[in-house]
């Protein structure tokens, strides 16, 4: 019996040891397989979160320069690492049951090491001036600078070719009762002559339309005093009737009176607003109903009623002189030729300018080490010495739709990150603030000198984008970006791949856009420059 009791106790000990062994095996399997799987899942989720944050950052910064917002600061908090997300669970007392939390590093690099860009254009380019004939400096100031010809071309076109502008209205002076000379009161003593009324074409009655314009031609005097005797003392003599010495010269003013209506009443916005003047009666005036000074919702069509009660509805085929239908195409050829003649052929380059780089580098323990980069408005993922563009930079290739034949089109927005370099490393959240400090539309900057690029189709022969960097990874990334941009353009717009040539070299890669079938101006380039400042600030762990 004693032997039996000893054997019974031994079996219990062995059973306990076996249970411990099974638990150790299960724990080992959990730590070996389950914990890394949880860590891997957490790091994958966190990198997806980082990708979304970078894309949100890109969209927010784009919204600033697209809308011309200068020095408007945007802020965004991004959590670095997985400690504050999924690595702290319910079993804190079992550290081995939890994956090791990853960390990361946010960095702003504005040096040439981040990569430089050189944009070279052979095309219609001239020196930019500030309107006073002197060159404008772009250094040390926050501003929006626009090639004045972008605004000027429509004003020139309205002045030189008003009949071709769809929102210009012709005001003919056909009434024979109006004297040729405004000083002539022999047969007609009227001071004002009604020419026409204009109001929106509407399905409701014209008197219920929301605005109406009345156009008059008015004689306006300018007074002066003559002194035929040469004795100026007459005008200082109280009893001397010198009023007889006052004379008047008349001119013709084209004047507008505007009445607007709301649901209950009419109200006069302005009366006898002078649009134009002339010393004699001319055959016609032209006015632009969409001039913002008038405050009209003149999107067309309108109804025009002249002084002889003739009614015109703005239909192009019936009354072309009165047409303001904005759907009618503008004859761009005439204005383009006028602008083209003021631009000489020139070769200009920005020189090698640092693009700047905003990046997040993850220290992953269970997943592939990854880096997200924001550069030139694009977002790229770098891992295992390869790069994939999540959002392509601000370089677009396509086919010029305004050309009568198929020609290449390239749009470049050179977004440069400036400011103070810095980095924040760890697992705490970091605050990113960004603002746009300068926008230059249609202007190429070379140092402190600026050049205007002709704002029209087929304004260049060749466009080159040259990326330089001592980091071969940067070069490979941009080589992939150029290839993706070229392929996407071919698939989406029919861009001819022979128009773009990618040339890699030692520490450099070049994209050349030209039409090899012709040496003429067959490339359309739309070029802008944007300066942005990005700053980093750690804010402490907030959890999630």
mmCIF file of N, CA and C in Angstrom, residues 57 61 64 72-78 108 358 417-418 420 430-436 532-539:
data_model
loop_
_atom_site.group_PDB
_atom_site.id
_atom_site.type_symbol
_atom_site.label_atom_id
_atom_site.label_comp_id
_atom_site.label_asym_id
_atom_site.label_seq_id
_atom_site.Cartn_x
_atom_site.Cartn_y
_atom_site.Cartn_z
ATOM 1 N N UNK A 57 -2.846 65.880 -46.304
ATOM 2 C CA UNK A 57 -1.943 67.041 -46.265
ATOM 3 C C UNK A 57 -1.765 67.621 -47.660
ATOM 4 N N UNK A 61 -2.899 71.432 -48.770
ATOM 5 C CA UNK A 61 -1.941 72.417 -49.268
ATOM 6 C C UNK A 61 -2.278 72.832 -50.697
ATOM 7 N N UNK A 64 -4.817 75.588 -50.885
ATOM 8 C CA UNK A 64 -4.344 76.940 -50.595
ATOM 9 C C UNK A 64 -3.872 77.633 -51.862
ATOM 10 N N UNK A 72 -2.005 81.723 -45.219
ATOM 11 C CA UNK A 72 -3.056 81.078 -44.438
ATOM 12 C C UNK A 72 -2.490 79.766 -43.897
ATOM 13 N N UNK A 73 -2.460 79.628 -42.572
ATOM 14 C CA UNK A 73 -1.803 78.479 -41.949
ATOM 15 C C UNK A 73 -2.792 77.338 -41.734
ATOM 16 N N UNK A 74 -2.374 76.143 -42.159
ATOM 17 C CA UNK A 74 -3.122 74.924 -41.888
ATOM 18 C C UNK A 74 -2.323 74.074 -40.912
ATOM 19 N N UNK A 75 -3.012 73.387 -40.003
ATOM 20 C CA UNK A 75 -2.326 72.509 -39.053
ATOM 21 C C UNK A 75 -2.959 71.132 -39.081
ATOM 22 N N UNK A 76 -2.133 70.131 -38.780
ATOM 23 C CA UNK A 76 -2.572 68.745 -38.832
ATOM 24 C C UNK A 76 -1.717 67.943 -37.856
ATOM 25 N N UNK A 77 -2.360 67.108 -37.037
ATOM 26 C CA UNK A 77 -1.651 66.243 -36.098
ATOM 27 C C UNK A 77 -1.557 64.832 -36.664
ATOM 28 N N UNK A 78 -0.345 64.259 -36.609
ATOM 29 C CA UNK A 78 -0.118 62.898 -37.090
ATOM 30 C C UNK A 78 0.576 62.106 -35.973
ATOM 31 N N UNK A 108 11.767 67.439 -42.293
ATOM 32 C CA UNK A 108 11.704 68.461 -43.343
ATOM 33 C C UNK A 108 13.122 68.682 -43.848
ATOM 34 N N UNK A 358 9.241 66.513 -47.538
ATOM 35 C CA UNK A 358 8.591 66.269 -46.250
ATOM 36 C C UNK A 358 8.332 64.771 -46.176
ATOM 37 N N UNK A 417 9.320 73.438 -51.260
ATOM 38 C CA UNK A 417 9.228 73.505 -49.808
ATOM 39 C C UNK A 417 10.409 74.311 -49.291
ATOM 40 N N UNK A 418 10.109 75.391 -48.583
ATOM 41 C CA UNK A 418 11.149 76.259 -48.031
ATOM 42 C C UNK A 418 11.004 76.304 -46.508
ATOM 43 N N UNK A 420 12.715 76.234 -42.421
ATOM 44 C CA UNK A 420 13.758 75.685 -41.566
ATOM 45 C C UNK A 420 13.714 74.165 -41.605
ATOM 46 N N UNK A 430 2.885 64.479 -33.708
ATOM 47 C CA UNK A 430 3.593 65.682 -34.137
ATOM 48 C C UNK A 430 2.607 66.558 -34.899
ATOM 49 N N UNK A 431 2.713 67.857 -34.683
ATOM 50 C CA UNK A 431 1.842 68.816 -35.378
ATOM 51 C C UNK A 431 2.581 69.371 -36.584
ATOM 52 N N UNK A 432 1.924 69.301 -37.732
ATOM 53 C CA UNK A 432 2.489 69.843 -38.972
ATOM 54 C C UNK A 432 1.710 71.096 -39.339
ATOM 55 N N UNK A 433 2.397 72.219 -39.461
ATOM 56 C CA UNK A 433 1.775 73.456 -39.931
ATOM 57 C C UNK A 433 2.344 73.795 -41.297
ATOM 58 N N UNK A 434 1.498 74.277 -42.164
ATOM 59 C CA UNK A 434 1.925 74.598 -43.534
ATOM 60 C C UNK A 434 1.222 75.849 -44.004
ATOM 61 N N UNK A 435 1.883 76.589 -44.853
ATOM 62 C CA UNK A 435 1.292 77.781 -45.469
ATOM 63 C C UNK A 435 1.997 78.061 -46.788
ATOM 64 N N UNK A 436 1.284 78.705 -47.682
ATOM 65 C CA UNK A 436 1.830 79.111 -48.974
ATOM 66 C C UNK A 436 2.322 80.545 -48.852
ATOM 67 N N UNK A 532 6.086 77.054 -50.460
ATOM 68 C CA UNK A 532 5.362 76.625 -49.269
ATOM 69 C C UNK A 532 6.329 76.425 -48.111
ATOM 70 N N UNK A 533 5.880 76.757 -46.904
ATOM 71 C CA UNK A 533 6.664 76.556 -45.683
ATOM 72 C C UNK A 533 5.970 75.503 -44.836
ATOM 73 N N UNK A 534 6.733 74.487 -44.373
ATOM 74 C CA UNK A 534 6.213 73.422 -43.520
ATOM 75 C C UNK A 534 7.043 73.386 -42.249
ATOM 76 N N UNK A 535 6.375 73.334 -41.092
ATOM 77 C CA UNK A 535 7.056 73.269 -39.805
ATOM 78 C C UNK A 535 6.536 72.087 -38.998
ATOM 79 N N UNK A 536 7.404 71.537 -38.123
ATOM 80 C CA UNK A 536 7.060 70.404 -37.278
ATOM 81 C C UNK A 536 7.135 70.826 -35.813
ATOM 82 N N UNK A 537 6.211 70.281 -35.010
ATOM 83 C CA UNK A 537 6.208 70.572 -33.580
ATOM 84 C C UNK A 537 5.653 69.373 -32.825
ATOM 85 N N UNK A 538 6.461 68.707 -31.931
ATOM 86 C CA UNK A 538 5.906 67.600 -31.140
ATOM 87 C C UNK A 538 4.866 68.117 -30.151
ATOM 88 N N UNK A 539 3.787 67.353 -29.992
ATOM 89 C CA UNK A 539 2.702 67.804 -29.117
ATOM 90 C C UNK A 539 2.450 66.835 -27.973
#
